[in-house]
PDB file of C-alpha atoms and ligand atoms in Angstrom:
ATOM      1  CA  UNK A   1     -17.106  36.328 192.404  1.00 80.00           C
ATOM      2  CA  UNK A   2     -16.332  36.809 188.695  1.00 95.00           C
ATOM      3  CA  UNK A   3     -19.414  35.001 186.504  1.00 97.00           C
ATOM      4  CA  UNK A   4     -20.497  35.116 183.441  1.00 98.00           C
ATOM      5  CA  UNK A   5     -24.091  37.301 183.652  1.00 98.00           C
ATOM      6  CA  UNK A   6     -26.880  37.583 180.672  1.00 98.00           C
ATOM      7  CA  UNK A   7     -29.424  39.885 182.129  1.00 98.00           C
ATOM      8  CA  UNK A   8     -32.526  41.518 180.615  1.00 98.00           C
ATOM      9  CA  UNK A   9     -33.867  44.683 181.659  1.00 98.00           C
ATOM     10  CA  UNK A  10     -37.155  44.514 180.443  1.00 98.00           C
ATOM     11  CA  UNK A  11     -38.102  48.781 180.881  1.00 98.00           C
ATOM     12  CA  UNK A  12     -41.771  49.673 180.982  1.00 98.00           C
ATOM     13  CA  UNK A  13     -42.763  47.208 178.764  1.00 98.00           C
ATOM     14  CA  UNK A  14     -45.459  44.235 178.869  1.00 98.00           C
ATOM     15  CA  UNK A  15     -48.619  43.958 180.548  1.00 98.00           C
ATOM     16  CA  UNK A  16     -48.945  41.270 183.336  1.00 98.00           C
ATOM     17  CA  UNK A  17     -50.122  38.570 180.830  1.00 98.00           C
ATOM     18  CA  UNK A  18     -47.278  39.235 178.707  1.00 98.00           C
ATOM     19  CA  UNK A  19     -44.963  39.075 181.702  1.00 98.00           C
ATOM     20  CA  UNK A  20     -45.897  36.166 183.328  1.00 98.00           C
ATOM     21  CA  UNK A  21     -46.079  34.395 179.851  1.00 98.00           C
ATOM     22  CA  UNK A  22     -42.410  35.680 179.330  1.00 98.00           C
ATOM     23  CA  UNK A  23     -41.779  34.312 182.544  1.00 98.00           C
ATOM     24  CA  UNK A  24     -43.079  31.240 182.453  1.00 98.00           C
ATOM     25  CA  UNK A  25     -40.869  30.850 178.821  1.00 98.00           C
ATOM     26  CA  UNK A  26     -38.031  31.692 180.481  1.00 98.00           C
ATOM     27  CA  UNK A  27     -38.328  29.028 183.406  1.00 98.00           C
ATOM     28  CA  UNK A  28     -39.037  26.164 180.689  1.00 98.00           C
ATOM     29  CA  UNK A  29     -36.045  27.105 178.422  1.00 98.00           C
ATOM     30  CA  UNK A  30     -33.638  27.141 182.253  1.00 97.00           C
ATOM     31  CA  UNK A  31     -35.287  23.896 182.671  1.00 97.00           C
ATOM     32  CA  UNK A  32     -35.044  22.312 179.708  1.00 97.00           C
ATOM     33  CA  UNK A  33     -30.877  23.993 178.233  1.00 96.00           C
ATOM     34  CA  UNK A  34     -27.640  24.219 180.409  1.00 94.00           C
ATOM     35  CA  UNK A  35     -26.813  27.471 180.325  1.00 95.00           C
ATOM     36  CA  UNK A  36     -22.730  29.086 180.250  1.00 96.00           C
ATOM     37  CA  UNK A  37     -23.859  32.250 182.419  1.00 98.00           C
ATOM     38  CA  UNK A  38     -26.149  33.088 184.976  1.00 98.00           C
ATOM     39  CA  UNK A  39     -29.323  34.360 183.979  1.00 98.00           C
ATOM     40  CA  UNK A  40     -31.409  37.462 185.183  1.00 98.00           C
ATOM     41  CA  UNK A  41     -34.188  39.742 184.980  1.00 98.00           C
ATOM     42  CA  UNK A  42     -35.050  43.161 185.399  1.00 99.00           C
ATOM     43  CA  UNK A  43     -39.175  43.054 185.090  1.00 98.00           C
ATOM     44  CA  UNK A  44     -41.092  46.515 186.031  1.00 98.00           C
ATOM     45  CA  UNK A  45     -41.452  46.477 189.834  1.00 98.00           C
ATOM     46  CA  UNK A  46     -45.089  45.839 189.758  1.00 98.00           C
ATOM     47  CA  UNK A  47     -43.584  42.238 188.634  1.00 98.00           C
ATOM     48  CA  UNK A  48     -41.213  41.290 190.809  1.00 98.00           C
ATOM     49  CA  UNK A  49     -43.117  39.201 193.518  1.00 98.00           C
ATOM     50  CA  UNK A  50     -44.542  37.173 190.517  1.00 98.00           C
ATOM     51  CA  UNK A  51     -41.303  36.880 189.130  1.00 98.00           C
ATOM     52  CA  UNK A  52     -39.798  35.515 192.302  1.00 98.00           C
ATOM     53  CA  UNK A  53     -42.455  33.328 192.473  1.00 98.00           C
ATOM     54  CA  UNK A  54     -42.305  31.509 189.141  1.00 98.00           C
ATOM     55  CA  UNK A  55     -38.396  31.470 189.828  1.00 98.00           C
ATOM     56  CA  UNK A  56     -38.725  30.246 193.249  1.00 97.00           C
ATOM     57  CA  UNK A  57     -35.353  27.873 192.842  1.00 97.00           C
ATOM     58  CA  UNK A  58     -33.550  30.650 191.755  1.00 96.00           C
ATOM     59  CA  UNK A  59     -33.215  29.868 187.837  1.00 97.00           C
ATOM     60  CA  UNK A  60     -33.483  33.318 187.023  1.00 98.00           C
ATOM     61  CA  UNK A  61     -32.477  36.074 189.159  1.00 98.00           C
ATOM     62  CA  UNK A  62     -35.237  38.716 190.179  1.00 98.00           C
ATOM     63  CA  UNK A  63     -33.559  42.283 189.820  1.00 99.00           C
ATOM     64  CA  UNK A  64     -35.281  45.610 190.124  1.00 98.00           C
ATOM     65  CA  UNK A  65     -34.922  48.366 187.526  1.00 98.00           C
ATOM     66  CA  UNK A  66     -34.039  51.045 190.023  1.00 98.00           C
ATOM     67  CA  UNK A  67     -34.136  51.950 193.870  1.00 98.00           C
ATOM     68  CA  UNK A  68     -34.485  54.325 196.606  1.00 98.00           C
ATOM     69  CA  UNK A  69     -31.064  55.844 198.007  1.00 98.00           C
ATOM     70  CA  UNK A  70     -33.141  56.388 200.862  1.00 98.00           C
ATOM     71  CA  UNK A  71     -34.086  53.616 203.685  1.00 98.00           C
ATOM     72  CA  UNK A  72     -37.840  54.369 204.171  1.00 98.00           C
ATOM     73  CA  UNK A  73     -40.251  57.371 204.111  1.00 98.00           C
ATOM     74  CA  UNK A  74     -42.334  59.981 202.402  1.00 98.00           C
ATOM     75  CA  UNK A  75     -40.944  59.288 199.066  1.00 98.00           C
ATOM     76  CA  UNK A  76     -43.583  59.185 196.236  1.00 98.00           C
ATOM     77  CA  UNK A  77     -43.046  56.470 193.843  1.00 97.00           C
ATOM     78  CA  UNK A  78     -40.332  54.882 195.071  1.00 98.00           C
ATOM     79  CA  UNK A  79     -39.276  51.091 196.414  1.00 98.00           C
ATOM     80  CA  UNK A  80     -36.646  50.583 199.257  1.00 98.00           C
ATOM     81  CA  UNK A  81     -33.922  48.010 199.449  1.00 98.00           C
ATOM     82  CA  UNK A  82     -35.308  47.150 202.623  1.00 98.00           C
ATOM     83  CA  UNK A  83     -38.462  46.459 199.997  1.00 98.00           C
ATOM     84  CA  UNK A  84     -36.890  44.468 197.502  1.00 98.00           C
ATOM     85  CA  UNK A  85     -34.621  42.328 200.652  1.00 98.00           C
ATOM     86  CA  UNK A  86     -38.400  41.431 201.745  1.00 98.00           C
ATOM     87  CA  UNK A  87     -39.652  39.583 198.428  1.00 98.00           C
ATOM     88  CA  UNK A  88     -36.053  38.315 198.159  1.00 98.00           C
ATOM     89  CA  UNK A  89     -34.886  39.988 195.030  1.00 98.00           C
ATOM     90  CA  UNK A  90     -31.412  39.432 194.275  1.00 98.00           C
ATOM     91  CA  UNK A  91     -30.456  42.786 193.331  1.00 98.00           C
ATOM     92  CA  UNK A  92     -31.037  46.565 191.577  1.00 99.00           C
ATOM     93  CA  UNK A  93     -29.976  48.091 188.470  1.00 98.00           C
ATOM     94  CA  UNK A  94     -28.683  51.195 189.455  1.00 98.00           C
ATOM     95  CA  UNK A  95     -27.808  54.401 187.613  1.00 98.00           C
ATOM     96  CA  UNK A  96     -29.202  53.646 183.966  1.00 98.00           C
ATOM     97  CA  UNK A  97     -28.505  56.141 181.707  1.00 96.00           C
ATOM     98  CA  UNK A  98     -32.468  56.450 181.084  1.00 96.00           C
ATOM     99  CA  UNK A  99     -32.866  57.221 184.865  1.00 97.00           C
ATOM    100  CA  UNK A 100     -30.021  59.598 184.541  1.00 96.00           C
ATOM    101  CA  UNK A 101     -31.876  61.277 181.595  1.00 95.00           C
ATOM    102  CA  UNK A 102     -35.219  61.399 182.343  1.00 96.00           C
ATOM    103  CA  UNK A 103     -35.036  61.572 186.598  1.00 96.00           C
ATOM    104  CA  UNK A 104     -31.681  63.635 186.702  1.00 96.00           C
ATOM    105  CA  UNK A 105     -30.209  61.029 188.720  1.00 97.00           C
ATOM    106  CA  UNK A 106     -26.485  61.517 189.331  1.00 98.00           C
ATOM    107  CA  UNK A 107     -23.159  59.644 190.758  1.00 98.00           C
ATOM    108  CA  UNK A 108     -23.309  60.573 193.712  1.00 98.00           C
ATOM    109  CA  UNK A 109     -26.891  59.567 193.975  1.00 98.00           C
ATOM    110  CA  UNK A 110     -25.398  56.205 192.509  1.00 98.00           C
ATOM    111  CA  UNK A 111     -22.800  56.031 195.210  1.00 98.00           C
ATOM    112  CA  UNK A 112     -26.247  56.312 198.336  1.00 98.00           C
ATOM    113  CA  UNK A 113     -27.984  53.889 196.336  1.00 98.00           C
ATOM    114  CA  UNK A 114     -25.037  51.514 195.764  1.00 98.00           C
ATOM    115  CA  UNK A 115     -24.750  51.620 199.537  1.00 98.00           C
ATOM    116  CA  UNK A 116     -28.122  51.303 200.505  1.00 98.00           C
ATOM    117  CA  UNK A 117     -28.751  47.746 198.135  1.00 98.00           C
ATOM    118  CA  UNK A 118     -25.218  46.364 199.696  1.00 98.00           C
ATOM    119  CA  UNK A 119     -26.437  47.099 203.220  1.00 98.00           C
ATOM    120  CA  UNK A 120     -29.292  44.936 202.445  1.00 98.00           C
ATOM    121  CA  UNK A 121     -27.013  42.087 200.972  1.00 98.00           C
ATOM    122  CA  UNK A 122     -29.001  43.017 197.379  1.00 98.00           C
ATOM    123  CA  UNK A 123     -26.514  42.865 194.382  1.00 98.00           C
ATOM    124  CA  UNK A 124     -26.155  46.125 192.525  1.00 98.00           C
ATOM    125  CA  UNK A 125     -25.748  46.565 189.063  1.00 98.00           C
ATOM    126  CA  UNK A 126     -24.084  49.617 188.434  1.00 98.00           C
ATOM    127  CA  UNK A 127     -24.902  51.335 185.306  1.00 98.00           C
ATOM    128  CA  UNK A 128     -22.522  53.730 183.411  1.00 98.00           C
ATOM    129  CA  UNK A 129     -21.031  55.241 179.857  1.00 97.00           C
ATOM    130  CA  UNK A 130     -20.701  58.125 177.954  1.00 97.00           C
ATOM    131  CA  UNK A 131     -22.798  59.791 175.592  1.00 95.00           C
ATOM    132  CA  UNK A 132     -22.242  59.972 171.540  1.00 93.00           C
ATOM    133  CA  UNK A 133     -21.175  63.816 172.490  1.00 93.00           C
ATOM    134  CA  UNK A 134     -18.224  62.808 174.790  1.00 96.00           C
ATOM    135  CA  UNK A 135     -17.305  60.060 172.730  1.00 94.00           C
ATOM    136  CA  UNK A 136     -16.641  62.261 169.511  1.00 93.00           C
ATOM    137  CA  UNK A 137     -14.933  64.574 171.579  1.00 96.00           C
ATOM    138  CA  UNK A 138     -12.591  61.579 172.700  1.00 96.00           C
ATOM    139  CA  UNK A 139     -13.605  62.185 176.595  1.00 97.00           C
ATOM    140  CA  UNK A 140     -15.024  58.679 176.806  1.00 97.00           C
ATOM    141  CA  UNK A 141     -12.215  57.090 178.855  1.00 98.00           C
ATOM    142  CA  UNK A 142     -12.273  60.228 181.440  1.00 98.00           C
ATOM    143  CA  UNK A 143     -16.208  60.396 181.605  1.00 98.00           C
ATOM    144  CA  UNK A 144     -16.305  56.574 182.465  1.00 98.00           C
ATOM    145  CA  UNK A 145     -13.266  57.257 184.601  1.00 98.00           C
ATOM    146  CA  UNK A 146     -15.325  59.861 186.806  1.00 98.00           C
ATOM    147  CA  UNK A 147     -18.536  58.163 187.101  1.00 98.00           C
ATOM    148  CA  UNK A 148     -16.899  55.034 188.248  1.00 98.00           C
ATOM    149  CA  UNK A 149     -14.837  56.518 191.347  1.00 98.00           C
ATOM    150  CA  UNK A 150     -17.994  58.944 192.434  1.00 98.00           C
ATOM    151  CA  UNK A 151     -20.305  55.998 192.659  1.00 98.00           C
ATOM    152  CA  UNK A 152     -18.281  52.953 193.763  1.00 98.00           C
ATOM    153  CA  UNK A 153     -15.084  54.288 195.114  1.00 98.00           C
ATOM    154  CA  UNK A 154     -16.526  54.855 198.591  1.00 98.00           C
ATOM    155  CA  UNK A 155     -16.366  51.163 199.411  1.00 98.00           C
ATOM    156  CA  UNK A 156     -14.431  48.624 201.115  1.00 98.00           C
ATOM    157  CA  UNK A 157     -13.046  46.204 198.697  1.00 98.00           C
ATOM    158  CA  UNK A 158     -15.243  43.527 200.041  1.00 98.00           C
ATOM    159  CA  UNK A 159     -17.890  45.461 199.182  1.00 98.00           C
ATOM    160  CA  UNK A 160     -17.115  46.311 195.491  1.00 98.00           C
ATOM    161  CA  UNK A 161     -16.671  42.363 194.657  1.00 98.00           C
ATOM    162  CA  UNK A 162     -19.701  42.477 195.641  1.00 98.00           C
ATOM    163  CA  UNK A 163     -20.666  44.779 192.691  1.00 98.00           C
ATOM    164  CA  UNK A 164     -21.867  44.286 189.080  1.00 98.00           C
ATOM    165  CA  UNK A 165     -20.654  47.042 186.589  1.00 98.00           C
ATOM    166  CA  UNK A 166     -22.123  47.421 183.349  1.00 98.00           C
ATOM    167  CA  UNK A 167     -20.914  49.826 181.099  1.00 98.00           C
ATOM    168  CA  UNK A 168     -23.600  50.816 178.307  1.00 96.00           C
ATOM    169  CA  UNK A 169     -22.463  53.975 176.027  1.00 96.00           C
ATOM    170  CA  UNK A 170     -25.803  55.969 175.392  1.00 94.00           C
ATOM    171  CA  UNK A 171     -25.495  56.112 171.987  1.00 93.00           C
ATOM    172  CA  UNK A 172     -25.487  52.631 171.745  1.00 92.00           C
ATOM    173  CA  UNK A 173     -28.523  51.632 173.534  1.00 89.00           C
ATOM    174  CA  UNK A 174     -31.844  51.163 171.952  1.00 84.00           C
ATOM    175  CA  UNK A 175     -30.512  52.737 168.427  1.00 86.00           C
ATOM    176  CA  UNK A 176     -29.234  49.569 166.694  1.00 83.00           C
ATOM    177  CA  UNK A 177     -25.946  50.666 167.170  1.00 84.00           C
ATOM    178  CA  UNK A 178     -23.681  48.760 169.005  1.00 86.00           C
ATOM    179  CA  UNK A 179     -20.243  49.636 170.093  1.00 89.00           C
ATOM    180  CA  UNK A 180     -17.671  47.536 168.392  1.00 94.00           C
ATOM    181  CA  UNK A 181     -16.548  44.404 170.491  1.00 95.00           C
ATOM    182  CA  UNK A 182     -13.214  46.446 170.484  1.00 96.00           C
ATOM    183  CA  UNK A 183     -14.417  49.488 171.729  1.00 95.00           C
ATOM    184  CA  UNK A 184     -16.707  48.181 173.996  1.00 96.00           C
ATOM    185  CA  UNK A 185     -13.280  46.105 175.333  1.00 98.00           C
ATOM    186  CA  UNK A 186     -11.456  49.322 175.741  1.00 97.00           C
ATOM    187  CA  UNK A 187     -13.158  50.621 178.175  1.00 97.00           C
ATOM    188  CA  UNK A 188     -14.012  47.394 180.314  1.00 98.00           C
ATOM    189  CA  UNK A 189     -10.458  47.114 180.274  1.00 98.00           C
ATOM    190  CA  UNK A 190      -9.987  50.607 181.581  1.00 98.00           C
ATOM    191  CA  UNK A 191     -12.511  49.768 184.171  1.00 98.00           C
ATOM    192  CA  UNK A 192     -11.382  47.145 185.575  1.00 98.00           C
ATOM    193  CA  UNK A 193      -7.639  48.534 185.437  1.00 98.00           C
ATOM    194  CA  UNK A 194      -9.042  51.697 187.294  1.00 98.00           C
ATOM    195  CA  UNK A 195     -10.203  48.996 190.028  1.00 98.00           C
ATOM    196  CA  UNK A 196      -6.917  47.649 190.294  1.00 98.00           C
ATOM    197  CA  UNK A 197      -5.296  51.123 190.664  1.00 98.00           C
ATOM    198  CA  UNK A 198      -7.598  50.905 193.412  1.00 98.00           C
ATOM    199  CA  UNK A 199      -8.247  47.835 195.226  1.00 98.00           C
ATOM    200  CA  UNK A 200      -5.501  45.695 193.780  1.00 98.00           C
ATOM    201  CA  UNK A 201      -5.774  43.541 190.604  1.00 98.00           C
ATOM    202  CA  UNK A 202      -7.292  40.359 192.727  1.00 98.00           C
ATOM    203  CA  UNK A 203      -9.799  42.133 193.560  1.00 98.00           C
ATOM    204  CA  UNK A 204     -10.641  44.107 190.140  1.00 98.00           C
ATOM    205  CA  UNK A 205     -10.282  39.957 188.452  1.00 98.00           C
ATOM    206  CA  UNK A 206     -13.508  39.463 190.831  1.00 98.00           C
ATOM    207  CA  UNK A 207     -15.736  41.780 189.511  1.00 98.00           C
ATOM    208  CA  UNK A 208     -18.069  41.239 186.511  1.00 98.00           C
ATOM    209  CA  UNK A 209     -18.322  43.592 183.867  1.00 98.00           C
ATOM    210  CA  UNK A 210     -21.290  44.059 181.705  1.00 98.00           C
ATOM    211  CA  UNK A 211     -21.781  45.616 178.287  1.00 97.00           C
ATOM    212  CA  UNK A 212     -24.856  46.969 177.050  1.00 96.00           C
ATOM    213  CA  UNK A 213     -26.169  48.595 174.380  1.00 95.00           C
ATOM    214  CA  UNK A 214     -28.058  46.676 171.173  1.00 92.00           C
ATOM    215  CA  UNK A 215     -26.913  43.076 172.123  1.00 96.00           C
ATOM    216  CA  UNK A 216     -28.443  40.955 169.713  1.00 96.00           C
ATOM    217  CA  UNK A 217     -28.749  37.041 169.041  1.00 97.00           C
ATOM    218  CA  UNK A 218     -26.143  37.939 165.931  1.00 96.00           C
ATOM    219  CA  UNK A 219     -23.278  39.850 168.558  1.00 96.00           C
ATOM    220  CA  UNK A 220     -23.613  38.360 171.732  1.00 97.00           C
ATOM    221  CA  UNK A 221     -20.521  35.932 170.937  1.00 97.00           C
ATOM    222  CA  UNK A 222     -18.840  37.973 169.549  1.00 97.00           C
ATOM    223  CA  UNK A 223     -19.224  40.681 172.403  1.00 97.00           C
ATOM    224  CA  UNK A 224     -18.998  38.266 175.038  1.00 97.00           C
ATOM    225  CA  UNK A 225     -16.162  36.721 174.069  1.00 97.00           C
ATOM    226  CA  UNK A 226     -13.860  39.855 174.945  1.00 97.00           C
ATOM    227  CA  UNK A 227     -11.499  38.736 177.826  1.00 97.00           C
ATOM    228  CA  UNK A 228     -12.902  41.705 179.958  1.00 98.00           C
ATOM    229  CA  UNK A 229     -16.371  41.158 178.950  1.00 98.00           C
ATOM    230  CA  UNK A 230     -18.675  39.324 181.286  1.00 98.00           C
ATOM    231  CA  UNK A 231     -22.069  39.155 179.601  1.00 98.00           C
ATOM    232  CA  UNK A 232     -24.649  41.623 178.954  1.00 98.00           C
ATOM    233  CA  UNK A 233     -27.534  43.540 180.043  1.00 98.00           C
ATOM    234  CA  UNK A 234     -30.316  43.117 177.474  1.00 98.00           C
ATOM    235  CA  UNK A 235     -32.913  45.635 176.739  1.00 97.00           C
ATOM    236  CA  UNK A 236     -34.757  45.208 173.760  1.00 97.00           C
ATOM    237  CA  UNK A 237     -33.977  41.755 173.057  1.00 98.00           C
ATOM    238  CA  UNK A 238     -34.684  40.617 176.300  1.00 98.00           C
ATOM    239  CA  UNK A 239     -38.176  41.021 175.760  1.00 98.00           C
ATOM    240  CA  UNK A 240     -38.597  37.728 173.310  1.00 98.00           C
ATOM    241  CA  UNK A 241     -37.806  34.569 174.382  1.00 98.00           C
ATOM    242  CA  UNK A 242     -36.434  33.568 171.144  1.00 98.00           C
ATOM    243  CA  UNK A 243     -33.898  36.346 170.890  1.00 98.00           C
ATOM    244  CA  UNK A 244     -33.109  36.393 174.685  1.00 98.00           C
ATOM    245  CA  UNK A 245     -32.628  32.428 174.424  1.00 98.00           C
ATOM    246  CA  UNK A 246     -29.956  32.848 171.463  1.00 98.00           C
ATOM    247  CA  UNK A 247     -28.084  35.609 173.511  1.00 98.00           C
ATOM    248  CA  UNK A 248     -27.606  33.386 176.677  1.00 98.00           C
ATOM    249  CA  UNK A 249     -26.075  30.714 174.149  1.00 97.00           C
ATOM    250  CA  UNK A 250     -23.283  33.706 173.271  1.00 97.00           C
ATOM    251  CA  UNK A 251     -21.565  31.583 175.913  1.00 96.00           C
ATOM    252  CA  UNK A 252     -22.015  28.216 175.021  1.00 88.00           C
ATOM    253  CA  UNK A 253     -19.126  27.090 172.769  1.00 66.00           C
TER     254      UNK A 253
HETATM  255  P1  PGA B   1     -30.903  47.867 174.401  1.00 65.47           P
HETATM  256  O1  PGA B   1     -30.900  48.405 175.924  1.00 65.47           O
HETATM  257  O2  PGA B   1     -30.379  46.462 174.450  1.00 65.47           O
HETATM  258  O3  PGA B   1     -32.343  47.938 173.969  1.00 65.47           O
HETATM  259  O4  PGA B   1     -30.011  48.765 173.630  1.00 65.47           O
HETATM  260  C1  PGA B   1     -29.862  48.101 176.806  1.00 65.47           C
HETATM  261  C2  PGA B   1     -30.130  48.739 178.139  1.00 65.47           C
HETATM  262  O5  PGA B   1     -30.586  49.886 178.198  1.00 65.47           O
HETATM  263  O6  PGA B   1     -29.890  48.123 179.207  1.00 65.47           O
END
């Protein structure tokens, strides 16, 4: 179902004082403020047991940062859905453009992984946009375009309600620069019209669509209040309590 999402993806940041402390903020300020959007958090996996602990009601939803495509094994490093269904997270990032940069991952890697957190009933939050590169050479609409049908146009259309999408241009995230609530529009738009091409526009209306990419407490409403625009996923901002409280009231009026 549609909803309105703010999610932070915290990266490899804070030690486990600082993360329970910016847990334990974020519980009091879901106790104490209605919030417009659902709320949810992408702590390093080290975290995750604590944070579904401290969220135990579900005011905050637990998310991994990334996951296995495969279901269990000699695999260095890695953490399974079957893993994250067993702590009850609610979900996995999947696809970040830092795991695509740094870990080579690819869309059809994506795609497995997509599969393998939906399998488990985990909610994944698929991860693309283009780079500075393809957007100066106007191939942003076509690169978005390509990653979306490798990775996600494999399922059944009950299955890709099921999805989160959020698109996050690489040269907008962690560099200050943000793409302009038009821009960023643009392409949700042309997501979610590529999902009607595909699965029919009731089911494309279903699906939430995240931007990313230097959301701050000045933007948010401004970003958020795009018609195909569904909240954001929060990196560097997520990480204070004060800036990550004033994005989540982008969608109070
Ligand atoms: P940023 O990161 O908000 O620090 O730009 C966003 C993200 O990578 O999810």
């Amino acid at each position: 179902m549609r909803k309105n999402i703010v999610a932070g993806n915290w990266k490899m940041n804070k030690n486990v004082i600082d993360a329970q402390q910016l847990m334990a903020q974020l519980l009091e300020y879901k106790k104490e403020n209605a919030t417009n959007c659902e709320v949810w958090i992408a702590p390093p996996a080290l975290y995750l047991m604590m944070a579904r602990d401290i969220f135990e009601n579900n005011e905050v939803g637990v998310f991994s940062q990334d996951m296995s495509e495969f279901a269990a094994g000699a695999y260095t490093g890695e953490i399974s859905a079957d893993m994250l269904q067993s702590i009850e997270a609610d979900g996995s990032i999947i696809g970040h453009s830092e795991r695509r940069q740094y870990h080579g991952e690819t869309d059809a890697a994506c795609n497995k992984k997509v599969k393998a957190a939906l399998d488990k009933g985990l909610i994944p939050v698929y991860c693309n946009g283009e780079t500075l590169e393809q957007r100066k050479s106007g191939k942003h609409l076509e690169v978005v375009k390509a990653q979306t049908e490798e990775a996600l146009f494999t399922l059944s259309a009950e299955e890709i309600k099921k999805v989160v999408i959020a698109y996050e241009p690489v040269w907008a995230i962690g560099t200050g620069e943000t793409a302009t609530p038009e821009q960023a529009q643009e392409i949700h738009a042309h997501i979610r019209s590529l999902i009607a091409a595909k699965y029919g526009q009731e089911v494309a209306d279903e699906i939430s669509i995240l931007y990313g990419g230097s959301v701050k407490p000045d933007n948010a409403k401004e970003i958020f209040s795009q018609p195909d625009i569904d909240g954001g996923l929060i990196g560097g901002a997520a990480l204070k309590i004060e800036d990550f409280s004033k994005i989540i009231e982008g969608f109070n009026n």
